[in-house]
PDB file of C-alpha atoms and ligand atoms in Angstrom:
ATOM      1  CA  UNK A   7     -55.475  17.661   6.327  1.00  0.00           C
ATOM      2  CA  UNK A   8     -54.100  15.204   3.583  1.00  0.00           C
ATOM      3  CA  UNK A   9     -50.545  15.568   4.623  1.00  0.00           C
ATOM      4  CA  UNK A  10     -51.093  15.120   8.581  1.00  0.00           C
ATOM      5  CA  UNK A  11     -48.986  11.805  10.009  1.00  0.00           C
ATOM      6  CA  UNK A  12     -51.654   9.709  11.141  1.00  0.00           C
ATOM      7  CA  UNK A  13     -50.916   8.075  14.716  1.00  0.00           C
ATOM      8  CA  UNK A  14     -51.418   5.322  16.481  1.00  0.00           C
ATOM      9  CA  UNK A  15     -49.759   3.031  18.889  1.00  0.00           C
ATOM     10  CA  UNK A  16     -49.768   0.103  21.608  1.00  0.00           C
ATOM     11  CA  UNK A  17     -49.285  -0.217  24.990  1.00  0.00           C
ATOM     12  CA  UNK A  18     -47.791  -2.653  27.656  1.00  0.00           C
ATOM     13  CA  UNK A  19     -45.845  -3.404  30.490  1.00  0.00           C
ATOM     14  CA  UNK A  20     -43.675  -4.973  29.059  1.00  0.00           C
ATOM     15  CA  UNK A  21     -43.908  -4.311  25.362  1.00  0.00           C
ATOM     16  CA  UNK A  22     -41.097  -5.783  23.453  1.00  0.00           C
ATOM     17  CA  UNK A  23     -42.310  -9.034  21.673  1.00  0.00           C
ATOM     18  CA  UNK A  24     -45.856  -7.015  20.455  1.00  0.00           C
ATOM     19  CA  UNK A  25     -46.610  -7.954  17.131  1.00  0.00           C
ATOM     20  CA  UNK A  26     -49.074  -5.427  16.598  1.00  0.00           C
ATOM     21  CA  UNK A  27     -46.624  -2.823  15.292  1.00  0.00           C
ATOM     22  CA  UNK A  28     -45.656  -5.518  12.769  1.00  0.00           C
ATOM     23  CA  UNK A  29     -49.269  -5.968  11.833  1.00  0.00           C
ATOM     24  CA  UNK A  30     -50.336  -2.532  11.803  1.00  0.00           C
ATOM     25  CA  UNK A  31     -47.317  -1.589  10.179  1.00  0.00           C
ATOM     26  CA  UNK A  32     -48.037  -4.310   7.219  1.00  0.00           C
ATOM     27  CA  UNK A  33     -51.457  -2.460   6.661  1.00  0.00           C
ATOM     28  CA  UNK A  34     -50.620   1.124   6.803  1.00  0.00           C
ATOM     29  CA  UNK A  35     -47.772   0.496   3.471  1.00  0.00           C
ATOM     30  CA  UNK A  36     -50.357  -2.077   2.207  1.00  0.00           C
ATOM     31  CA  UNK A  37     -53.536   0.807   1.879  1.00  0.00           C
ATOM     32  CA  UNK A  38     -50.427   3.590   1.471  1.00  0.00           C
ATOM     33  CA  UNK A  39     -51.888   5.694   4.508  1.00  0.00           C
ATOM     34  CA  UNK A  40     -49.616   8.245   6.267  1.00  0.00           C
ATOM     35  CA  UNK A  41     -49.472   6.844   9.358  1.00  0.00           C
ATOM     36  CA  UNK A  42     -47.494   5.295  12.163  1.00  0.00           C
ATOM     37  CA  UNK A  43     -47.876   2.700  14.785  1.00  0.00           C
ATOM     38  CA  UNK A  44     -45.722   2.899  17.953  1.00  0.00           C
ATOM     39  CA  UNK A  45     -44.979   0.496  20.920  1.00  0.00           C
ATOM     40  CA  UNK A  46     -44.470   2.077  24.092  1.00  0.00           C
ATOM     41  CA  UNK A  47     -43.620   0.518  27.119  1.00  0.00           C
ATOM     42  CA  UNK A  48     -45.907   2.200  29.772  1.00  0.00           C
ATOM     43  CA  UNK A  49     -45.442   1.444  33.767  1.00  0.00           C
ATOM     44  CA  UNK A  50     -48.845   1.127  35.385  1.00  0.00           C
ATOM     45  CA  UNK A  51     -48.673   4.191  37.599  1.00  0.00           C
ATOM     46  CA  UNK A  52     -48.178   6.122  33.932  1.00  0.00           C
ATOM     47  CA  UNK A  53     -51.187   4.625  32.549  1.00  0.00           C
ATOM     48  CA  UNK A  54     -53.852   7.816  32.975  1.00  0.00           C
ATOM     49  CA  UNK A  55     -51.044  10.193  32.118  1.00  0.00           C
ATOM     50  CA  UNK A  56     -50.530   8.990  28.881  1.00  0.00           C
ATOM     51  CA  UNK A  57     -53.591   7.367  27.649  1.00  0.00           C
ATOM     52  CA  UNK A  58     -54.969  11.429  28.977  1.00  0.00           C
ATOM     53  CA  UNK A  59     -51.696  12.964  26.967  1.00  0.00           C
ATOM     54  CA  UNK A  60     -52.778  11.094  23.731  1.00  0.00           C
ATOM     55  CA  UNK A  61     -54.776  13.837  22.247  1.00  0.00           C
ATOM     56  CA  UNK A  62     -51.948  16.336  23.020  1.00  0.00           C
ATOM     57  CA  UNK A  63     -49.982  14.242  20.970  1.00  0.00           C
ATOM     58  CA  UNK A  64     -51.681  14.129  17.849  1.00  0.00           C
ATOM     59  CA  UNK A  65     -52.658  10.096  18.661  1.00  0.00           C
ATOM     60  CA  UNK A  66     -55.877   8.935  16.947  1.00  0.00           C
ATOM     61  CA  UNK A  67     -55.680   6.164  19.501  1.00  0.00           C
ATOM     62  CA  UNK A  68     -53.915   3.101  21.071  1.00  0.00           C
ATOM     63  CA  UNK A  69     -54.085  -0.324  21.190  1.00  0.00           C
ATOM     64  CA  UNK A  70     -53.755  -1.575  25.178  1.00  0.00           C
ATOM     65  CA  UNK A  71     -52.385  -5.111  26.203  1.00  0.00           C
ATOM     66  CA  UNK A  72     -51.213  -6.410  29.531  1.00  0.00           C
ATOM     67  CA  UNK A  73     -50.988  -5.067  32.490  1.00  0.00           C
ATOM     68  CA  UNK A  74     -53.642  -3.017  31.347  1.00  0.00           C
ATOM     69  CA  UNK A  75     -56.660  -3.587  29.786  1.00  0.00           C
ATOM     70  CA  UNK A  76     -58.883  -3.393  32.938  1.00  0.00           C
ATOM     71  CA  UNK A  77     -57.399  -0.450  34.512  1.00  0.00           C
ATOM     72  CA  UNK A  78     -57.212   1.436  31.402  1.00  0.00           C
ATOM     73  CA  UNK A  79     -61.618   0.494  31.451  1.00  0.00           C
ATOM     74  CA  UNK A  80     -61.951   2.427  34.676  1.00  0.00           C
ATOM     75  CA  UNK A  81     -60.026   5.474  33.092  1.00  0.00           C
ATOM     76  CA  UNK A  82     -61.791   5.969  29.628  1.00  0.00           C
ATOM     77  CA  UNK A  83     -64.525   8.187  29.127  1.00  0.00           C
ATOM     78  CA  UNK A  84     -67.085   6.186  27.533  1.00  0.00           C
ATOM     79  CA  UNK A  85     -66.649   2.240  26.872  1.00  0.00           C
ATOM     80  CA  UNK A  86     -69.202  -0.225  24.563  1.00  0.00           C
ATOM     81  CA  UNK A  87     -70.662  -2.846  25.715  1.00  0.00           C
ATOM     82  CA  UNK A  88     -68.310  -5.541  24.845  1.00  0.00           C
ATOM     83  CA  UNK A  89     -65.577  -3.702  27.058  1.00  0.00           C
ATOM     84  CA  UNK A  90     -67.891  -3.222  30.042  1.00  0.00           C
ATOM     85  CA  UNK A  91     -69.089  -6.842  29.575  1.00  0.00           C
ATOM     86  CA  UNK A  92     -65.363  -8.593  29.888  1.00  0.00           C
ATOM     87  CA  UNK A  93     -64.201  -5.771  32.138  1.00  0.00           C
ATOM     88  CA  UNK A  94     -60.963  -4.729  29.939  1.00  0.00           C
ATOM     89  CA  UNK A  95     -60.500  -2.561  27.159  1.00  0.00           C
ATOM     90  CA  UNK A  96     -57.995  -3.769  23.842  1.00  0.00           C
ATOM     91  CA  UNK A  97     -58.537  -0.456  21.947  1.00  0.00           C
ATOM     92  CA  UNK A  98     -59.076   3.523  22.214  1.00  0.00           C
ATOM     93  CA  UNK A  99     -60.118   5.883  20.206  1.00  0.00           C
ATOM     94  CA  UNK A 100     -59.621   9.650  21.019  1.00  0.00           C
ATOM     95  CA  UNK A 101     -62.812  11.448  20.053  1.00  0.00           C
ATOM     96  CA  UNK A 102     -63.191  14.780  18.368  1.00  0.00           C
ATOM     97  CA  UNK A 103     -63.462  16.363  21.343  1.00  0.00           C
ATOM     98  CA  UNK A 104     -60.377  14.583  23.127  1.00  0.00           C
ATOM     99  CA  UNK A 105     -62.425  12.399  24.882  1.00  0.00           C
ATOM    100  CA  UNK A 106     -61.159   8.528  25.289  1.00  0.00           C
ATOM    101  CA  UNK A 107     -63.663   5.565  23.905  1.00  0.00           C
ATOM    102  CA  UNK A 108     -62.887   2.586  25.035  1.00  0.00           C
ATOM    103  CA  UNK A 109     -63.650  -1.264  23.274  1.00  0.00           C
ATOM    104  CA  UNK A 110     -62.790  -4.730  23.311  1.00  0.00           C
ATOM    105  CA  UNK A 111     -62.599  -6.868  20.136  1.00  0.00           C
ATOM    106  CA  UNK A 112     -61.476  -9.665  21.326  1.00  0.00           C
ATOM    107  CA  UNK A 113     -64.073 -11.387  21.213  1.00  0.00           C
ATOM    108  CA  UNK A 114     -64.660  -9.856  17.550  1.00  0.00           C
ATOM    109  CA  UNK A 115     -61.438 -11.157  16.497  1.00  0.00           C
ATOM    110  CA  UNK A 116     -62.085 -14.697  18.143  1.00  0.00           C
ATOM    111  CA  UNK A 117     -65.273 -15.415  16.307  1.00  0.00           C
ATOM    112  CA  UNK A 118     -64.016 -13.216  13.123  1.00  0.00           C
ATOM    113  CA  UNK A 119     -61.106 -15.933  13.056  1.00  0.00           C
ATOM    114  CA  UNK A 120     -63.454 -18.972  13.014  1.00  0.00           C
ATOM    115  CA  UNK A 121     -66.224 -17.654  10.738  1.00  0.00           C
ATOM    116  CA  UNK A 122     -62.905 -16.889   8.491  1.00  0.00           C
ATOM    117  CA  UNK A 123     -61.297 -20.561   8.647  1.00  0.00           C
ATOM    118  CA  UNK A 124     -64.645 -22.544   9.276  1.00  0.00           C
ATOM    119  CA  UNK A 125     -67.094 -20.645   7.506  1.00  0.00           C
ATOM    120  CA  UNK A 126     -69.844 -23.351   8.049  1.00  0.00           C
ATOM    121  CA  UNK A 127     -68.854 -23.403  11.970  1.00  0.00           C
ATOM    122  CA  UNK A 128     -72.257 -21.618  14.012  1.00  0.00           C
ATOM    123  CA  UNK A 129     -72.273 -21.352  17.662  1.00  0.00           C
ATOM    124  CA  UNK A 130     -75.364 -22.413  17.638  1.00  0.00           C
ATOM    125  CA  UNK A 131     -74.608 -26.076  16.541  1.00  0.00           C
ATOM    126  CA  UNK A 132     -74.411 -27.097  19.563  1.00  0.00           C
ATOM    127  CA  UNK A 133     -72.997 -27.311  23.340  1.00  0.00           C
ATOM    128  CA  UNK A 134     -69.712 -25.591  23.174  1.00  0.00           C
ATOM    129  CA  UNK A 135     -66.892 -26.387  26.129  1.00  0.00           C
ATOM    130  CA  UNK A 136     -64.080 -23.908  26.892  1.00  0.00           C
ATOM    131  CA  UNK A 137     -61.110 -25.011  29.088  1.00  0.00           C
ATOM    132  CA  UNK A 138     -59.926 -22.045  31.310  1.00  0.00           C
ATOM    133  CA  UNK A 139     -61.298 -18.853  32.913  1.00  0.00           C
ATOM    134  CA  UNK A 140     -58.410 -16.234  32.975  1.00  0.00           C
ATOM    135  CA  UNK A 141     -58.979 -13.055  30.996  1.00  0.00           C
ATOM    136  CA  UNK A 142     -59.011 -14.543  27.561  1.00  0.00           C
ATOM    137  CA  UNK A 143     -61.710 -16.912  28.536  1.00  0.00           C
ATOM    138  CA  UNK A 144     -64.174 -14.033  29.502  1.00  0.00           C
ATOM    139  CA  UNK A 145     -64.377 -12.669  26.311  1.00  0.00           C
ATOM    140  CA  UNK A 146     -64.692 -15.759  24.088  1.00  0.00           C
ATOM    141  CA  UNK A 147     -67.376 -16.546  26.814  1.00  0.00           C
ATOM    142  CA  UNK A 148     -68.815 -13.691  25.990  1.00  0.00           C
ATOM    143  CA  UNK A 149     -68.685 -14.265  22.585  1.00  0.00           C
ATOM    144  CA  UNK A 150     -70.229 -17.504  22.086  1.00  0.00           C
ATOM    145  CA  UNK A 151     -73.355 -16.222  24.332  1.00  0.00           C
ATOM    146  CA  UNK A 152     -73.624 -13.150  22.242  1.00  0.00           C
ATOM    147  CA  UNK A 153     -73.502 -16.253  18.854  1.00  0.00           C
ATOM    148  CA  UNK A 154     -75.915 -18.265  20.406  1.00  0.00           C
ATOM    149  CA  UNK A 155     -74.040 -21.275  21.834  1.00  0.00           C
ATOM    150  CA  UNK A 156     -77.139 -22.827  23.341  1.00  0.00           C
ATOM    151  CA  UNK A 157     -74.676 -24.622  26.261  1.00  0.00           C
ATOM    152  CA  UNK A 158     -71.183 -24.079  27.912  1.00  0.00           C
ATOM    153  CA  UNK A 159     -69.461 -25.880  29.572  1.00  0.00           C
ATOM    154  CA  UNK A 160     -66.593 -24.278  31.577  1.00  0.00           C
ATOM    155  CA  UNK A 161     -63.583 -26.258  33.180  1.00  0.00           C
ATOM    156  CA  UNK A 162     -60.939 -24.900  34.906  1.00  0.00           C
ATOM    157  CA  UNK A 163     -57.910 -26.541  37.159  1.00  0.00           C
ATOM    158  CA  UNK A 164     -59.228 -24.180  40.075  1.00  0.00           C
ATOM    159  CA  UNK A 165     -63.247 -24.255  39.828  1.00  0.00           C
ATOM    160  CA  UNK A 166     -63.698 -21.380  42.157  1.00  0.00           C
ATOM    161  CA  UNK A 167     -62.630 -19.165  39.347  1.00  0.00           C
ATOM    162  CA  UNK A 168     -65.131 -20.689  37.025  1.00  0.00           C
ATOM    163  CA  UNK A 169     -67.393 -20.828  39.269  1.00  0.00           C
ATOM    164  CA  UNK A 170     -67.373 -16.736  39.725  1.00  0.00           C
ATOM    165  CA  UNK A 171     -67.471 -16.396  35.943  1.00  0.00           C
ATOM    166  CA  UNK A 172     -70.541 -18.255  35.819  1.00  0.00           C
ATOM    167  CA  UNK A 173     -72.564 -16.370  37.985  1.00  0.00           C
ATOM    168  CA  UNK A 174     -71.046 -13.141  36.582  1.00  0.00           C
ATOM    169  CA  UNK A 175     -72.127 -14.371  32.886  1.00  0.00           C
ATOM    170  CA  UNK A 176     -75.278 -15.985  33.672  1.00  0.00           C
ATOM    171  CA  UNK A 177     -77.362 -17.730  31.015  1.00  0.00           C
ATOM    172  CA  UNK A 178     -76.063 -21.226  29.712  1.00  0.00           C
ATOM    173  CA  UNK A 179     -72.668 -21.779  31.436  1.00  0.00           C
ATOM    174  CA  UNK A 180     -72.655 -24.595  33.148  1.00  0.00           C
ATOM    175  CA  UNK A 181     -69.323 -25.917  35.513  1.00  0.00           C
ATOM    176  CA  UNK A 182     -67.577 -29.031  34.896  1.00  0.00           C
ATOM    177  CA  UNK A 183     -64.777 -30.557  37.079  1.00  0.00           C
ATOM    178  CA  UNK A 184     -61.243 -30.344  35.003  1.00  0.00           C
ATOM    179  CA  UNK A 185     -60.612 -34.081  35.729  1.00  0.00           C
ATOM    180  CA  UNK A 186     -63.817 -34.675  34.291  1.00  0.00           C
ATOM    181  CA  UNK A 187     -62.323 -33.087  30.430  1.00  0.00           C
ATOM    182  CA  UNK A 188     -62.598 -36.150  28.642  1.00  0.00           C
ATOM    183  CA  UNK A 189     -66.365 -36.915  29.231  1.00  0.00           C
ATOM    184  CA  UNK A 190     -67.334 -33.446  29.284  1.00  0.00           C
ATOM    185  CA  UNK A 191     -66.778 -33.598  25.323  1.00  0.00           C
ATOM    186  CA  UNK A 192     -69.685 -35.803  24.474  1.00  0.00           C
ATOM    187  CA  UNK A 193     -71.948 -33.953  22.184  1.00  0.00           C
ATOM    188  CA  UNK A 194     -69.902 -30.919  22.232  1.00  0.00           C
ATOM    189  CA  UNK A 195     -69.766 -28.866  19.035  1.00  0.00           C
ATOM    190  CA  UNK A 196     -67.053 -26.431  19.791  1.00  0.00           C
ATOM    191  CA  UNK A 197     -64.021 -27.102  21.912  1.00  0.00           C
ATOM    192  CA  UNK A 198     -61.695 -23.927  22.680  1.00  0.00           C
ATOM    193  CA  UNK A 199     -58.422 -23.843  24.724  1.00  0.00           C
ATOM    194  CA  UNK A 200     -58.340 -20.454  26.216  1.00  0.00           C
ATOM    195  CA  UNK A 201     -55.484 -22.080  29.015  1.00  0.00           C
ATOM    196  CA  UNK A 202     -52.007 -21.562  28.172  1.00  0.00           C
ATOM    197  CA  UNK A 203     -51.348 -25.456  28.274  1.00  0.00           C
ATOM    198  CA  UNK A 204     -49.498 -26.327  25.230  1.00  0.00           C
ATOM    199  CA  UNK A 205     -47.843 -22.818  24.784  1.00  0.00           C
ATOM    200  CA  UNK A 206     -43.739 -23.349  24.291  1.00  0.00           C
ATOM    201  CA  UNK A 207     -42.480 -23.868  26.910  1.00  0.00           C
ATOM    202  CA  UNK A 208     -45.638 -24.807  29.699  1.00  0.00           C
ATOM    203  CA  UNK A 209     -46.711 -28.108  29.785  1.00  0.00           C
ATOM    204  CA  UNK A 210     -48.954 -30.041  27.366  1.00  0.00           C
ATOM    205  CA  UNK A 211     -52.710 -30.039  27.324  1.00  0.00           C
ATOM    206  CA  UNK A 212     -53.841 -33.189  28.896  1.00  0.00           C
ATOM    207  CA  UNK A 213     -57.106 -34.120  27.055  1.00  0.00           C
ATOM    208  CA  UNK A 214     -58.772 -37.249  25.461  1.00  0.00           C
ATOM    209  CA  UNK A 215     -60.697 -36.169  22.109  1.00  0.00           C
ATOM    210  CA  UNK A 216     -62.625 -39.864  21.791  1.00  0.00           C
ATOM    211  CA  UNK A 217     -66.076 -38.603  23.150  1.00  0.00           C
ATOM    212  CA  UNK A 218     -65.448 -35.048  20.825  1.00  0.00           C
ATOM    213  CA  UNK A 219     -67.711 -35.740  17.815  1.00  0.00           C
ATOM    214  CA  UNK A 220     -66.052 -35.117  14.558  1.00  0.00           C
ATOM    215  CA  UNK A 221     -67.793 -32.446  13.673  1.00  0.00           C
ATOM    216  CA  UNK A 222     -66.652 -30.417  16.150  1.00  0.00           C
ATOM    217  CA  UNK A 223     -64.616 -27.637  15.608  1.00  0.00           C
ATOM    218  CA  UNK A 224     -61.120 -27.190  17.792  1.00  0.00           C
ATOM    219  CA  UNK A 225     -59.395 -24.377  18.240  1.00  0.00           C
ATOM    220  CA  UNK A 226     -56.777 -22.993  20.363  1.00  0.00           C
ATOM    221  CA  UNK A 227     -55.980 -19.489  21.642  1.00  0.00           C
ATOM    222  CA  UNK A 228     -52.073 -20.651  21.851  1.00  0.00           C
ATOM    223  CA  UNK A 229     -50.506 -19.865  18.500  1.00  0.00           C
ATOM    224  CA  UNK A 230     -46.655 -20.646  19.596  1.00  0.00           C
ATOM    225  CA  UNK A 231     -46.502 -23.400  18.223  1.00  0.00           C
ATOM    226  CA  UNK A 232     -48.813 -22.464  15.289  1.00  0.00           C
ATOM    227  CA  UNK A 233     -50.325 -25.652  15.802  1.00  0.00           C
ATOM    228  CA  UNK A 234     -50.472 -27.075  18.909  1.00  0.00           C
ATOM    229  CA  UNK A 235     -50.841 -30.996  20.211  1.00  0.00           C
ATOM    230  CA  UNK A 236     -54.770 -29.903  20.703  1.00  0.00           C
ATOM    231  CA  UNK A 237     -54.838 -29.275  16.570  1.00  0.00           C
ATOM    232  CA  UNK A 238     -52.676 -31.695  15.888  1.00  0.00           C
ATOM    233  CA  UNK A 239     -54.790 -34.362  17.448  1.00  0.00           C
ATOM    234  CA  UNK A 240     -57.684 -33.155  16.515  1.00  0.00           C
ATOM    235  CA  UNK A 241     -57.406 -32.920  13.072  1.00  0.00           C
ATOM    236  CA  UNK A 242     -55.651 -36.210  12.583  1.00  0.00           C
ATOM    237  CA  UNK A 243     -59.172 -37.167  14.082  1.00  0.00           C
ATOM    238  CA  UNK A 244     -60.728 -35.723  11.174  1.00  0.00           C
ATOM    239  CA  UNK A 245     -61.890 -32.451  13.232  1.00  0.00           C
ATOM    240  CA  UNK A 246     -61.990 -29.035  11.803  1.00  0.00           C
ATOM    241  CA  UNK A 247     -59.400 -26.924  13.792  1.00  0.00           C
ATOM    242  CA  UNK A 248     -58.977 -23.147  13.620  1.00  0.00           C
ATOM    243  CA  UNK A 249     -54.866 -21.978  15.013  1.00  0.00           C
ATOM    244  CA  UNK A 250     -55.305 -19.147  17.780  1.00  0.00           C
ATOM    245  CA  UNK A 251     -53.228 -16.523  14.822  1.00  0.00           C
ATOM    246  CA  UNK A 252     -56.152 -15.200  13.477  1.00  0.00           C
ATOM    247  CA  UNK A 253     -57.677 -13.864  16.862  1.00  0.00           C
ATOM    248  CA  UNK A 254     -54.946 -11.752  16.784  1.00  0.00           C
ATOM    249  CA  UNK A 255     -55.309 -10.404  13.776  1.00  0.00           C
ATOM    250  CA  UNK A 256     -58.664 -10.070  13.537  1.00  0.00           C
ATOM    251  CA  UNK A 257     -59.276  -8.332  17.039  1.00  0.00           C
ATOM    252  CA  UNK A 258     -56.651  -5.693  14.918  1.00  0.00           C
ATOM    253  CA  UNK A 259     -59.192  -4.624  12.643  1.00  0.00           C
ATOM    254  CA  UNK A 260     -61.691  -2.263  14.723  1.00  0.00           C
ATOM    255  CA  UNK A 261     -58.611  -0.189  16.182  1.00  0.00           C
ATOM    256  CA  UNK A 262     -57.063   0.211  12.243  1.00  0.00           C
ATOM    257  CA  UNK A 263     -60.510   1.178  10.823  1.00  0.00           C
ATOM    258  CA  UNK A 264     -61.212   3.736  13.606  1.00  0.00           C
ATOM    259  CA  UNK A 265     -57.673   5.657  12.923  1.00  0.00           C
ATOM    260  CA  UNK A 266     -56.773   5.008   9.874  1.00  0.00           C
ATOM    261  CA  UNK A 267     -60.017   5.070   8.192  1.00  0.00           C
ATOM    262  CA  UNK A 268     -59.642   1.827   6.026  1.00  0.00           C
ATOM    263  CA  UNK A 269     -61.405  -1.552   7.094  1.00  0.00           C
ATOM    264  CA  UNK A 270     -58.023  -3.436   6.367  1.00  0.00           C
ATOM    265  CA  UNK A 271     -58.025  -7.510   5.653  1.00  0.00           C
ATOM    266  CA  UNK A 272     -56.863 -10.458   7.057  1.00  0.00           C
ATOM    267  CA  UNK A 273     -55.213 -11.916   4.273  1.00  0.00           C
ATOM    268  CA  UNK A 274     -52.710 -14.876   3.909  1.00  0.00           C
ATOM    269  CA  UNK A 275     -49.723 -12.549   3.138  1.00  0.00           C
ATOM    270  CA  UNK A 276     -50.417 -11.533   6.277  1.00  0.00           C
ATOM    271  CA  UNK A 277     -50.358 -14.301   8.250  1.00  0.00           C
ATOM    272  CA  UNK A 278     -47.314 -14.992   6.711  1.00  0.00           C
ATOM    273  CA  UNK A 279     -45.462 -11.641   7.465  1.00  0.00           C
ATOM    274  CA  UNK A 280     -46.524 -12.409  10.618  1.00  0.00           C
ATOM    275  CA  UNK A 281     -45.134 -15.488  11.164  1.00  0.00           C
ATOM    276  CA  UNK A 282     -42.275 -14.462   9.545  1.00  0.00           C
ATOM    277  CA  UNK A 283     -41.778 -11.851  11.993  1.00  0.00           C
ATOM    278  CA  UNK A 284     -42.522 -14.593  14.550  1.00  0.00           C
ATOM    279  CA  UNK A 285     -39.738 -16.932  13.210  1.00  0.00           C
ATOM    280  CA  UNK A 286     -37.174 -14.159  13.472  1.00  0.00           C
TER     281      UNK A 286
HETATM  282  P1  ATR B 328     -55.122 -15.125  30.141  1.00  0.00           P
HETATM  283  O1  ATR B 328     -55.569 -13.826  31.204  1.00  0.00           O
HETATM  284  O2  ATR B 328     -54.288 -14.634  29.523  1.00  0.00           O
HETATM  285  O3  ATR B 328     -56.074 -16.094  30.511  1.00  0.00           O
HETATM  286  P2  ATR B 328     -54.668 -16.303  33.226  1.00  0.00           P
HETATM  287  O4  ATR B 328     -55.709 -15.649  33.940  1.00  0.00           O
HETATM  288  O5  ATR B 328     -53.251 -16.698  34.183  1.00  0.00           O
HETATM  289  O6  ATR B 328     -53.970 -15.790  31.793  1.00  0.00           O
HETATM  290  O7  ATR B 328     -55.207 -17.863  33.184  1.00  0.00           O
HETATM  291  C1  ATR B 328     -54.451 -18.876  32.372  1.00  0.00           C
HETATM  292  C2  ATR B 328     -55.324 -20.275  32.249  1.00  0.00           C
HETATM  293  O8  ATR B 328     -54.816 -21.128  31.877  1.00  0.00           O
HETATM  294  C3  ATR B 328     -56.489 -20.369  33.893  1.00  0.00           C
HETATM  295  O9  ATR B 328     -57.403 -21.056  33.506  1.00  0.00           O
HETATM  296  C4  ATR B 328     -55.487 -21.415  34.418  1.00  0.00           C
HETATM  297  O10 ATR B 328     -55.951 -22.437  35.107  1.00  0.00           O
HETATM  298  P3  ATR B 328     -56.089 -21.912  36.891  1.00  0.00           P
HETATM  299  O11 ATR B 328     -57.383 -20.668  37.324  1.00  0.00           O
HETATM  300  O12 ATR B 328     -56.109 -22.686  37.135  1.00  0.00           O
HETATM  301  O13 ATR B 328     -54.748 -20.826  36.991  1.00  0.00           O
HETATM  302  C5  ATR B 328     -54.658 -21.866  33.014  1.00  0.00           C
HETATM  303  N1  ATR B 328     -53.990 -22.791  33.470  1.00  0.00           N
HETATM  304  C6  ATR B 328     -52.550 -22.553  33.477  1.00  0.00           C
HETATM  305  N2  ATR B 328     -51.557 -23.866  33.655  1.00  0.00           N
HETATM  306  C7  ATR B 328     -52.587 -24.527  33.603  1.00  0.00           C
HETATM  307  C8  ATR B 328     -52.153 -26.392  34.308  1.00  0.00           C
HETATM  308  N3  ATR B 328     -50.872 -26.728  34.790  1.00  0.00           N
HETATM  309  N4  ATR B 328     -53.148 -26.804  34.298  1.00  0.00           N
HETATM  310  C9  ATR B 328     -54.377 -25.983  34.017  1.00  0.00           C
HETATM  311  N5  ATR B 328     -54.632 -25.117  33.516  1.00  0.00           N
HETATM  312  C10 ATR B 328     -53.640 -24.485  33.820  1.00  0.00           C
END
């Protein structure tokens, strides 16, 4: 039925500030698709009812954001390896038989953003330093491991959280002290901030970059402001940098493709559109 309206959306609690409707709305228009993408504020106690009701409402699926990502993993009928490893789902697809398939595209979005803006960067160029051990760090650590980072140095203000993550994810993760964050940068080829430091209204991320090789790629998951002090300082000393907005844009691609049947592109125009939404 070509005249059928394809429906998807995003759920969170709260959801008011989500950029996803603007992002998917842009693509729906761009690709001339007869579809809608809506935001729903879903209280935690209503999460399962909402997800189980997707098929009856004729919805193809949904994106999932805070605080529902972990709980959604426990509800879906099937989940991909990434979602299970990360312990969280950000994309749900209603399958032909009505069952729910959960996946997680945060790590994909992280890596695609780096490839997009710094095509020469490779995770196996050398050690990576990851600052922070919250939910965002998990997806990034798994992505870096999967992409072949030979060593990951993980630092978090609360060291025990970093220890727990290293035990769980295993492999090449080495824990450092938050206080030694300047020294730990020696010989690193990738530096990622996954903490909320540097975000508008938060304290700045105080880190001396002197020991970081100038070839190292520096990226930040914070994108308000777009150019954090970390990125500004790194750029000033000649390091390649990538801002965090592209991770949000790229993580949206697999869901859009599954629900609406078109592989969408992240373009400069899309970026400008989202930046203008953020400015208003
Ligand atoms: P998310 O799931 O988005 O990653 P989170 O779980 O609240 O959010 O994690 C936020 C990260 O920012 C954590 O690594 C946190 O460190 P703690 O585990 O010690 O709380 C880090 N963070 C937040 N404020 C910080 C600060 N003032 N100094 C250092 N790290 C900070």
